[in-house]
Each structure stands twice: as structure tokens, then as C-alpha cells.
Amino acid sequence: MEAERTLREEELTRLGELAAQLRVDAIRSSTRAGSGHPTSSLSAADLLAVLISRHLRYDWSYPGNRANDHLIFSKGHASPLLYAVFRAVGAISEQELMDTYRQSGSRLQGHPTPVLPWVDVATGSLGQGLPVGVGIALAGQYLDQLPYHVWVLCGDSEMAEGSIWEALDKAGHYGLRNLTAIVDVNRLGQRGATELEWDLDTYRRRVEAFGCQGIVVDGHDLVAVDEALGRARQATGPTVVLARTVKGKGVPEIENKPDWHGKALKPDMAERAVAALGGVRQIRVTAPPPEPVPAAGAPAPAEPPALPEYPKGEKVAIRNAYGDALRALGARRDVVALDGEVSDSTRADKFGEAYPDRFFEMFISEQQLVAAAVGLQVRGYRPFAATFAAFLSRAYDFIRMAAISQADIVLAGSHAGVEIGPDGPSQMGLEDLAAMRAVQGSTVLYPSDAVSCAALVAQLVDREGVSYLRTTRGKYPVLYDSGDVFPVGGSKLLRDGDDVTLIGAGVTVHNCLAAADELAREGIDSRVIDLYSVKPVDRQRLLDAVRATGGRLVVVEDHYPEGGLGSAVLESLADLAEPVRVSHLAVRGLPGSATPTQQMNQAGIGVDAIVRAARALG
């Protein structure tokens, strides 16, 4: 017993020294950079010292090891601590940490991004790391069925974010025993005290109400932290370690003071702080190894899916084609689907019925919907997440951050535009094309019929980045032959003419075709383009149309005028040294309830409005 107690004391001494090293390195790196968040790093240093030494099972020489645990810094502003951890485990050098942190061209950015192989996702927009962790944990428990654990360091300020509670709710619902949130409750946010300060009992009652086990601990008591993390690893459901800490811990000049958030210490103060902490250390941590697991077999060749076929002229809703194509893609074991409790409308239920083990219901939690998709793709899955186009706006920050994470996800937005009819404007996606086009590196598609929709869905499964597919609610005639090709970045020329060009996407393609028939009866020869790829856009097709029809273009979209199809067309022609006359028809007022045809007529995007616009350009 005496030997065990002595060994424990030696281990505690080593852990204390490691925590001091993490604090020192966080101070040194942020002072050298002249910016950063050292105080938010100091409060969590004891937590990380224990975690990386005794509980995080990770092969730092091989971040691709499929059995590695996952460590997510949801409080991404504490990057000085994360990078100090990377130095302690030998992943980066002291020189890289001290000389490149927050510098131009450095991979040690102000907030973590996956440019570092040990970072799964970009964090820093608070409230996002834990929801992504839920997605990774879902993959581990339900798909990979591997023993890795997901550890997420959260700040107490972000506990005010609704997305945190969406995450805890889904963690409890799915019983994610492989997920632990560690909340650094240091009481101070950016401008002062947090909402609950050190009311740990209220935090505990809240997390337990969401089906998670709450473990309250002194975050600077190394023995207590070790015991808490051990309990979390062995838990039968999701756990939340609520650690009472002190912001700026270890530096008396700034401990528990509210005006030090996001401020690097000046060199003289940093020198005193480092001295108070015992100086620079060179401790190297050997982490517990991940559990041995069978090697992953070679992935099966991705055979082209047997896409659904639709007779030309048959009326089919594009959302139905999305569901059919997604179900066909389910033949690939890496394809997963998620939905926001509207799968009977988005038609994602077709996948869920065929492949229930790879279908995850996120209920009415759109932020968690996108975050879970991001987490699943961390583990190599190809997620398709669907809801109404309008409701993706709730998750826009998650979509933006997915792009920063270089995540490969597909989002499908149904019930787009005024075409949905009497449900009214609260259900109409009228801003989605603009929002999705603005996402860095995104792909934005808006098919006009079932054949093109199915073909585009099949391409998105292997496309990099954030992809968005807009689907239409109503049934419209199939325009194309099964087997026709629809390259991303392309378009289709449905009618050839030399008087005026009518450009539509989705439902407005059908209006443009009907308008072309009416114009033909008047002797006006119309060219009709299905611009199904909104981003990237088919610039060459547009240039050909400008030259063929004397620069006369009518662009018609079931979307507000800002940022959608019209913007895509005009931006692509902005540097054209030729005269272009564009009539842009879009939804310019606030819709109400009406039938789909009435809605489009009232919005000025119906057949008659297109005919009038074409005449006016004559």
C-alpha cells in the first residue's frame, strides 16, 4: 500500500509539472504572437494534463489510426493550450509553437482548423464542437462499433448556446456512452461573469435533465479530475464533467480577473508569470495507446448506383427523385442520411426504410443536423442531411464552419420558393441560394426534373466540400431521358433560338418552356436554358446565349432577387465586353397563401410575366 501511495504521489507530481508546462507554453506562445487567449487556456490546463496523460488513447505518430480517441476543443479560442498539448506529446516542436503561432502561413492558427492532422474540425464559433462530437460518437457507437471515445472541451460561456443543448439532447436520446463533454467552468466570459458563474449544481441538474450524467469536480484537483475522467470512460451513457476552475489559474496577477479575456500578457508580465510557474519545461508525454482493433478491410469498389428511371413527360416531384436516388446510393456502405423530422416531406424516409441502421433522425434540431453530418464525415462517411430549405437558415453558422473544416457533406433543402403554395412565407426557402452560394467552396444545384435530380445526387456522393441540392415540392413533367448526363458546372439547352434567352432553374424552367411556346406563337424565337448548376455556373453557355440572342436575357427564379440565380448570371458576365440587357424576374414582395400557380403569378415569375419581359427586350 505504501508503494502504491508513493507511486501515486510521484504521478501527481508529474501531472502537476505537466500542467505547469502547458500553462507556461500557452503564455509564451501568445505573448510571442502578441495576441491570443492565455487566461482561457490556463483554467483548463490541469484538465488537459490529466486527460492526455491517462485517459486520451491516441497514437500521436499516426493520427489516421481508426481506433484513436477524438479530442475536440469546442472552446477553440483556447488554442494556446491545444498547441501546448501538441508540443507536450511531440506532435509539434517548441520552435513551431513559439515562432509561428498566429503568424502568416502558419498551421497554428488563432483557432484550430484541420490543416493540423490531429484536429478533426474547425472550432472557435462557440457551441459547435460538442454537436460535432455527437456526430463522431454516433459513428463510433452505431457504425464503426469501435471503442474510441470522444472528448470535447467546452467553455462555460458556450453553455448558453442552444446548440449545446441540442447536442446533449441527442446524446441522451442515442445513449452515447462514448461521448464526454468536459466543461471548463471558470466563471468569466468575454466581458464579465457568465450566466451561471460557479453554480455547478444548476449545470448538473440541466445536463441530467437531457439524459446525461453530470459529474461535478474541482478542476484543479488532479486526483478528482482523474477519477471523474475514469468514471466517464466507463459510463453507460453520455457524461458531462463539470469542472470548477479559475480563469488565469497559476498567475496571481490575472487570476479570476474579468478584464483579461483574449489578451496576451505583455513581455514583462509574461516573464513574471513563467517564473511563478517554475519556468520552461521539456516534459514529453507518452499517451495511453488506443485499443487494438482489427485492421479496416479494403473498401469495396464504388459501383455506379442503379439510379431510378422516369418516363419522359411523367409528372414527378423532384423531392421524390431525391429520395429515390438517395435510397439507390444506400448500396454504398459509407452513405448515411440524416433528417430534421420532416423525412416524409423531404423523402429521406425512403433511405431510412431501406437502411435504418444508417439513418439518423435529428428531430427539429437543424444545428445538430448539420453538425452531426460534419461529425460523421470525420469518420469517413458520406452524409446527406435534409430539411426544408427555409430551416437550414437556423444552421447557417454550422454550414459556414463546415466549409472552414473542409467537410464533405451534402445538404438537401426541400419546399423551396413560393411554389410550395398555401403554407405561406414561413415555410418558403427564398434566401437559400444566396446563402449557400456565399459558402466558401460550395456547390449549389437546383434540378428541374426527376432525371436531372437523380443524376446530380449520384455525383454529390463523392464531391468535396459543402454541397447543396434544392428540391421542388410539386410534380412537374420529366424533361430528360434517363441516362442523360448532367455535369456539375453544366447546364442544358432545351430550346434553341436567336431572339431572346430565357434562363431558369428548378420550377422556373417549366415556366420558361411554357413562355417560349407562347412567344413562338407571336413569332419570337426563344432560347431556353436550364441552369441547374447555380454554383459553379456554366459561363460558356451564358456567353453563347448572349452572342446568339443579341445580349437579350430573361432570368427567372423562385427566390428573392438578391444573391440567387440572377446574381450568378450577372456575376459570370460582369467582365464581358459586350452589351447585355437582362430582365431579372424574382420574388420581390412578401408572399402570402395561395396555390402554386397563383403564387408564381403574383410574384411575377409566372408564364405571363416571362412573356411580357421577353417582349420588352425585343
Short mmCIF file of C-alpha atoms in Angstrom, two decimals, residues 7-313:
data_model
loop_
_atom_site.label_atom_id
_atom_site.label_comp_id
_atom_site.label_asym_id
_atom_site.label_seq_id
_atom_site.Cartn_x
_atom_site.Cartn_y
_atom_site.Cartn_z
CA LEU A 7 3.78 5.95 -6.88
CA ARG A 8 0.56 7.94 -6.85
CA GLU A 9 2.35 10.89 -5.32
CA GLU A 10 5.03 10.66 -7.99
CA GLU A 11 2.39 10.58 -10.67
CA LEU A 12 0.63 13.56 -9.16
CA THR A 13 3.89 15.47 -9.10
CA ARG A 14 4.46 14.66 -12.76
CA LEU A 15 0.92 15.72 -13.67
CA GLY A 16 1.36 18.99 -11.79
CA GLU A 17 4.59 19.66 -13.64
CA LEU A 18 2.92 18.90 -16.96
CA ALA A 19 0.05 21.27 -16.16
CA ALA A 20 2.58 23.97 -15.34
CA GLN A 21 4.34 23.34 -18.67
CA LEU A 22 1.05 23.68 -20.54
CA ARG A 23 0.40 26.99 -18.79
CA VAL A 24 3.89 28.27 -19.46
CA ASP A 25 3.73 27.36 -23.13
CA ALA A 26 0.30 28.95 -23.52
CA ILE A 27 1.66 32.17 -22.05
CA ARG A 28 4.88 32.15 -24.04
CA SER A 29 3.28 31.42 -27.40
CA SER A 30 0.53 34.03 -27.05
CA THR A 31 2.93 36.69 -25.77
CA ARG A 32 5.30 36.00 -28.65
CA ALA A 33 2.36 36.32 -31.08
CA GLY A 34 1.07 39.44 -29.37
CA SER A 35 -2.46 38.03 -29.25
CA GLY A 36 -4.46 35.05 -28.12
CA HIS A 37 -6.39 33.72 -25.15
CA PRO A 38 -3.96 32.64 -22.43
CA THR A 39 -6.34 33.01 -19.46
CA SER A 40 -8.90 30.67 -21.05
CA SER A 41 -6.07 28.20 -21.55
CA LEU A 42 -4.70 28.44 -18.02
CA SER A 43 -8.01 27.47 -16.43
CA ALA A 44 -8.18 24.15 -18.30
CA ALA A 45 -4.52 23.14 -18.09
CA ASP A 46 -5.00 20.68 -15.20
CA LEU A 47 -7.90 19.03 -17.03
CA LEU A 48 -5.81 18.51 -20.16
CA ALA A 49 -2.74 17.35 -18.27
CA VAL A 50 -4.73 14.51 -16.74
CA LEU A 51 -6.64 13.75 -19.93
CA ILE A 52 -3.67 13.41 -22.28
CA SER A 53 -1.53 11.53 -19.77
CA ARG A 54 -4.02 8.98 -18.52
CA HIS A 55 -7.27 8.83 -20.49
CA LEU A 56 -6.89 10.02 -24.09
CA ARG A 57 -5.95 6.90 -26.03
CA TYR A 58 -4.15 8.26 -29.03
CA ASP A 59 -1.27 7.33 -31.29
CA TRP A 60 0.17 10.78 -31.96
CA SER A 61 2.53 9.41 -34.59
CA TYR A 62 -0.42 8.10 -36.58
CA PRO A 63 -3.46 10.42 -36.42
CA GLY A 64 -5.16 8.21 -39.01
CA ASN A 65 -5.37 5.27 -36.61
CA ARG A 66 -9.06 4.29 -36.74
CA ALA A 67 -9.00 3.36 -33.04
CA ASN A 68 -7.73 6.74 -31.82
CA ASP A 69 -9.87 8.71 -29.41
CA HIS A 70 -11.07 12.11 -30.61
CA LEU A 71 -10.25 15.39 -28.85
CA ILE A 72 -12.28 18.43 -29.82
CA PHE A 73 -11.68 21.91 -28.43
CA SER A 74 -15.19 23.33 -28.63
CA LYS A 75 -13.74 26.39 -26.87
CA GLY A 76 -11.43 26.89 -29.81
CA HIS A 77 -10.13 30.22 -28.55
CA ALA A 78 -8.08 28.18 -26.05
CA SER A 79 -5.79 27.22 -28.91
CA PRO A 80 -2.63 28.12 -26.94
CA LEU A 81 -3.49 25.22 -24.63
CA LEU A 82 -4.23 22.84 -27.50
CA TYR A 83 -0.96 23.66 -29.23
CA ALA A 84 0.89 23.33 -25.92
CA VAL A 85 -0.62 19.84 -25.70
CA PHE A 86 0.63 19.09 -29.20
CA ARG A 87 4.14 20.09 -28.14
CA ALA A 88 3.95 18.01 -24.98
CA VAL A 89 3.06 14.86 -26.93
CA GLY A 90 5.74 15.52 -29.53
CA ALA A 91 3.40 16.29 -32.40
CA ILE A 92 4.92 19.75 -32.98
CA SER A 93 8.22 21.29 -31.98
CA GLU A 94 8.84 24.02 -29.46
CA GLN A 95 10.21 26.14 -32.29
CA GLU A 96 6.99 25.83 -34.31
CA LEU A 97 4.89 26.73 -31.29
CA MET A 98 6.94 29.72 -30.24
CA ASP A 99 7.82 31.15 -33.65
CA THR A 100 4.77 30.51 -35.82
CA TYR A 101 1.64 30.69 -33.63
CA ARG A 102 -0.84 33.09 -35.26
CA GLN A 103 1.69 34.07 -37.92
CA SER A 104 1.06 34.32 -41.64
CA GLY A 105 1.23 30.93 -43.31
CA SER A 106 1.30 29.02 -40.03
CA ARG A 107 -0.78 25.94 -39.43
CA LEU A 108 -1.07 27.05 -35.78
CA GLN A 109 -3.89 29.46 -36.48
CA GLY A 110 -5.70 31.61 -33.94
CA HIS A 111 -8.44 28.99 -33.72
CA PRO A 112 -7.82 25.34 -34.62
CA THR A 113 -8.51 24.02 -38.13
CA PRO A 114 -7.95 20.61 -39.76
CA VAL A 115 -4.85 21.87 -41.52
CA LEU A 116 -3.40 20.09 -38.48
CA PRO A 117 -3.83 16.32 -38.77
CA TRP A 118 -4.77 15.99 -35.10
CA VAL A 119 -7.68 18.43 -35.45
CA ASP A 120 -10.96 16.95 -36.67
CA VAL A 121 -12.91 20.15 -37.30
CA ALA A 122 -12.53 23.90 -37.13
CA THR A 123 -13.76 25.42 -33.89
CA GLY A 124 -13.99 28.89 -32.46
CA SER A 125 -17.60 29.67 -33.24
CA LEU A 126 -18.84 28.65 -29.82
CA GLY A 127 -21.38 25.91 -29.35
CA GLN A 128 -20.24 23.81 -32.29
CA GLY A 129 -17.60 21.38 -31.04
CA LEU A 130 -19.95 19.34 -28.88
CA PRO A 131 -22.63 18.93 -31.60
CA VAL A 132 -19.92 17.72 -34.00
CA GLY A 133 -18.70 15.39 -31.27
CA VAL A 134 -22.17 13.87 -31.19
CA GLY A 135 -21.81 13.01 -34.88
CA ILE A 136 -18.43 11.37 -34.31
CA ALA A 137 -19.80 9.44 -31.35
CA LEU A 138 -22.79 8.28 -33.41
CA ALA A 139 -20.34 6.88 -35.95
CA GLY A 140 -18.33 5.12 -33.27
CA GLN A 141 -21.21 3.54 -31.41
CA TYR A 142 -23.58 2.71 -34.26
CA LEU A 143 -21.49 2.39 -37.43
CA ASP A 144 -17.80 1.79 -36.72
CA GLN A 145 -18.59 -0.09 -33.49
CA LEU A 146 -15.10 0.69 -32.27
CA PRO A 147 -14.07 1.50 -28.67
CA TYR A 148 -12.75 5.01 -29.28
CA HIS A 149 -14.02 7.79 -27.01
CA VAL A 150 -14.91 11.35 -27.97
CA TRP A 151 -13.70 14.03 -25.54
CA VAL A 152 -14.94 17.59 -26.03
CA LEU A 153 -13.57 20.54 -24.05
CA CYS A 154 -16.28 23.17 -23.68
CA GLY A 155 -16.25 26.62 -22.14
CA ASP A 156 -18.91 27.70 -19.68
CA SER A 157 -19.87 30.71 -21.81
CA GLU A 158 -20.92 28.48 -24.69
CA MET A 159 -23.28 26.60 -22.39
CA ALA A 160 -25.68 29.47 -23.14
CA GLU A 161 -25.81 28.36 -26.79
CA GLY A 162 -28.93 26.42 -27.77
CA SER A 163 -26.81 24.14 -29.94
CA ILE A 164 -25.10 22.76 -26.82
CA TRP A 165 -28.45 21.60 -25.51
CA GLU A 166 -29.47 20.19 -28.88
CA ALA A 167 -26.27 18.15 -28.67
CA LEU A 168 -26.86 16.95 -25.12
CA ASP A 169 -30.44 16.08 -26.01
CA LYS A 170 -29.37 13.91 -28.95
CA ALA A 171 -26.51 12.41 -26.94
CA GLY A 172 -29.03 11.35 -24.32
CA HIS A 173 -31.55 10.15 -26.91
CA TYR A 174 -28.99 7.93 -28.62
CA GLY A 175 -27.32 6.88 -25.34
CA LEU A 176 -23.84 7.86 -26.48
CA ARG A 177 -21.68 6.17 -23.86
CA ASN A 178 -18.57 7.06 -25.88
CA LEU A 179 -19.05 10.84 -25.50
CA THR A 180 -17.76 13.04 -22.70
CA ALA A 181 -18.03 16.81 -22.52
CA ILE A 182 -15.58 18.48 -20.15
CA VAL A 183 -16.89 21.92 -19.21
CA ASP A 184 -14.29 24.39 -18.03
CA VAL A 185 -16.45 26.39 -15.61
CA ASN A 186 -14.09 29.29 -14.94
CA ARG A 187 -16.93 31.76 -14.25
CA LEU A 188 -15.72 34.54 -16.55
CA GLY A 189 -16.69 35.18 -20.14
CA GLN A 190 -15.50 37.83 -22.54
CA ARG A 191 -16.98 40.87 -20.88
CA GLY A 192 -17.60 39.65 -17.34
CA ALA A 193 -19.30 36.88 -15.40
CA THR A 194 -21.10 34.07 -17.20
CA GLU A 195 -24.82 33.46 -16.74
CA LEU A 196 -24.46 30.80 -14.01
CA GLU A 197 -20.97 31.70 -12.77
CA TRP A 198 -19.94 28.84 -10.44
CA ASP A 199 -23.42 27.42 -9.87
CA LEU A 200 -22.31 23.87 -10.60
CA ASP A 201 -25.45 22.33 -9.15
CA THR A 202 -27.65 24.11 -11.72
CA TYR A 203 -25.34 22.96 -14.52
CA ARG A 204 -25.58 19.41 -13.20
CA ARG A 205 -29.37 19.43 -12.99
CA ARG A 206 -29.62 20.81 -16.51
CA VAL A 207 -27.38 18.23 -18.15
CA GLU A 208 -29.08 15.41 -16.26
CA ALA A 209 -32.46 16.65 -17.50
CA PHE A 210 -31.16 15.97 -21.02
CA GLY A 211 -30.27 12.37 -20.23
CA CYS A 212 -26.56 12.85 -19.48
CA GLN A 213 -24.66 12.03 -16.32
CA GLY A 214 -23.27 15.14 -14.65
CA ILE A 215 -20.02 14.82 -12.67
CA VAL A 216 -19.09 17.88 -10.61
CA VAL A 217 -15.41 18.23 -9.81
CA ASP A 218 -12.76 20.71 -8.69
CA GLY A 219 -10.95 21.26 -11.98
CA HIS A 220 -7.65 21.91 -10.24
CA ASP A 221 -7.73 18.79 -8.04
CA LEU A 222 -5.75 16.34 -10.15
CA VAL A 223 -6.93 13.28 -8.22
CA ALA A 224 -10.58 14.31 -8.53
CA VAL A 225 -10.20 15.07 -12.23
CA ASP A 226 -8.55 11.69 -12.81
CA GLU A 227 -11.36 9.88 -11.03
CA ALA A 228 -14.02 11.84 -12.94
CA LEU A 229 -12.49 11.07 -16.34
CA GLY A 230 -12.16 7.41 -15.39
CA ARG A 231 -15.84 7.31 -14.47
CA ALA A 232 -16.73 8.99 -17.76
CA ARG A 233 -14.84 6.40 -19.76
CA GLN A 234 -16.73 3.56 -18.09
CA ALA A 235 -20.16 5.21 -18.14
CA THR A 236 -23.17 3.57 -19.76
CA GLY A 237 -24.35 6.84 -21.32
CA PRO A 238 -23.08 10.33 -22.19
CA THR A 239 -21.25 12.20 -19.44
CA VAL A 240 -20.58 15.84 -18.71
CA VAL A 241 -17.67 16.61 -16.38
CA LEU A 242 -18.43 19.99 -14.81
CA ALA A 243 -15.08 21.31 -13.62
CA ARG A 244 -14.95 24.36 -11.35
CA THR A 245 -11.84 26.26 -12.40
CA VAL A 246 -10.24 29.67 -12.07
CA LYS A 247 -9.59 31.77 -15.15
CA GLY A 248 -5.91 32.67 -15.36
CA LYS A 249 -5.03 29.93 -12.84
CA GLY A 250 -1.40 29.93 -11.80
CA VAL A 251 -0.72 33.61 -12.48
CA PRO A 252 -1.69 35.64 -9.39
CA GLU A 253 -1.71 38.95 -11.28
CA ILE A 254 -4.58 37.85 -13.51
CA GLU A 255 -6.33 35.03 -11.66
CA ASN A 256 -10.13 35.40 -11.59
CA LYS A 257 -9.98 38.93 -13.01
CA PRO A 258 -12.66 39.87 -15.56
CA ASP A 259 -10.68 42.12 -17.86
CA TRP A 260 -8.17 39.62 -19.21
CA HIS A 261 -10.16 37.64 -21.75
CA GLY A 262 -8.46 37.44 -25.13
CA LYS A 263 -5.43 39.44 -24.04
CA ALA A 264 -1.87 38.25 -24.33
CA LEU A 265 0.40 39.11 -21.45
CA LYS A 266 2.96 41.83 -22.10
CA PRO A 267 6.55 40.53 -22.13
CA ASP A 268 7.41 41.74 -18.63
CA MET A 269 4.27 40.23 -17.12
CA ALA A 270 4.76 37.03 -19.08
CA GLU A 271 8.29 36.75 -17.71
CA ARG A 272 6.99 37.07 -14.15
CA ALA A 273 4.21 34.56 -14.85
CA VAL A 274 6.60 31.99 -16.28
CA ALA A 275 8.88 32.40 -13.29
CA ALA A 276 5.94 31.99 -10.90
CA LEU A 277 5.04 28.77 -12.67
CA GLY A 278 8.54 27.40 -12.30
CA GLY A 279 9.99 28.22 -15.69
CA VAL A 280 10.17 26.45 -19.04
CA ARG A 281 9.99 22.66 -19.03
CA GLN A 282 10.66 19.94 -21.60
CA ILE A 283 8.25 17.26 -20.45
CA ARG A 284 7.26 14.71 -23.08
CA VAL A 285 4.02 12.80 -22.61
CA THR A 286 3.54 9.20 -23.65
CA ALA A 287 -0.19 8.82 -24.14
CA PRO A 288 -2.07 5.59 -23.45
CA PRO A 289 -2.26 3.67 -26.72
CA PRO A 290 -5.59 3.12 -28.44
CA GLU A 291 -7.15 -0.28 -28.04
CA PRO A 292 -6.08 -2.73 -30.73
CA VAL A 293 -8.80 -3.25 -33.30
CA PRO A 294 -8.98 -5.30 -36.48
CA ALA A 295 -7.47 -3.59 -39.48
CA ALA A 296 -10.00 -1.99 -41.77
CA GLY A 297 -10.60 -4.03 -44.86
CA ALA A 298 -10.12 -2.55 -48.28
CA PRO A 299 -13.17 -0.51 -49.23
CA ALA A 300 -15.42 -2.18 -51.73
CA PRO A 301 -15.27 -0.64 -55.19
CA ALA A 302 -17.86 2.10 -55.50
CA GLU A 303 -20.09 0.72 -58.21
CA PRO A 304 -22.25 3.24 -60.07
CA PRO A 305 -25.66 3.19 -58.38
CA ALA A 306 -28.65 1.84 -60.24
CA LEU A 307 -30.44 5.17 -60.44
CA PRO A 308 -34.21 5.34 -60.70
CA GLU A 309 -35.66 5.90 -64.15
CA TYR A 310 -38.64 8.04 -65.04
CA PRO A 311 -40.59 8.12 -68.32
CA LYS A 312 -40.27 11.37 -70.21
CA GLY A 313 -43.36 13.50 -69.71
#
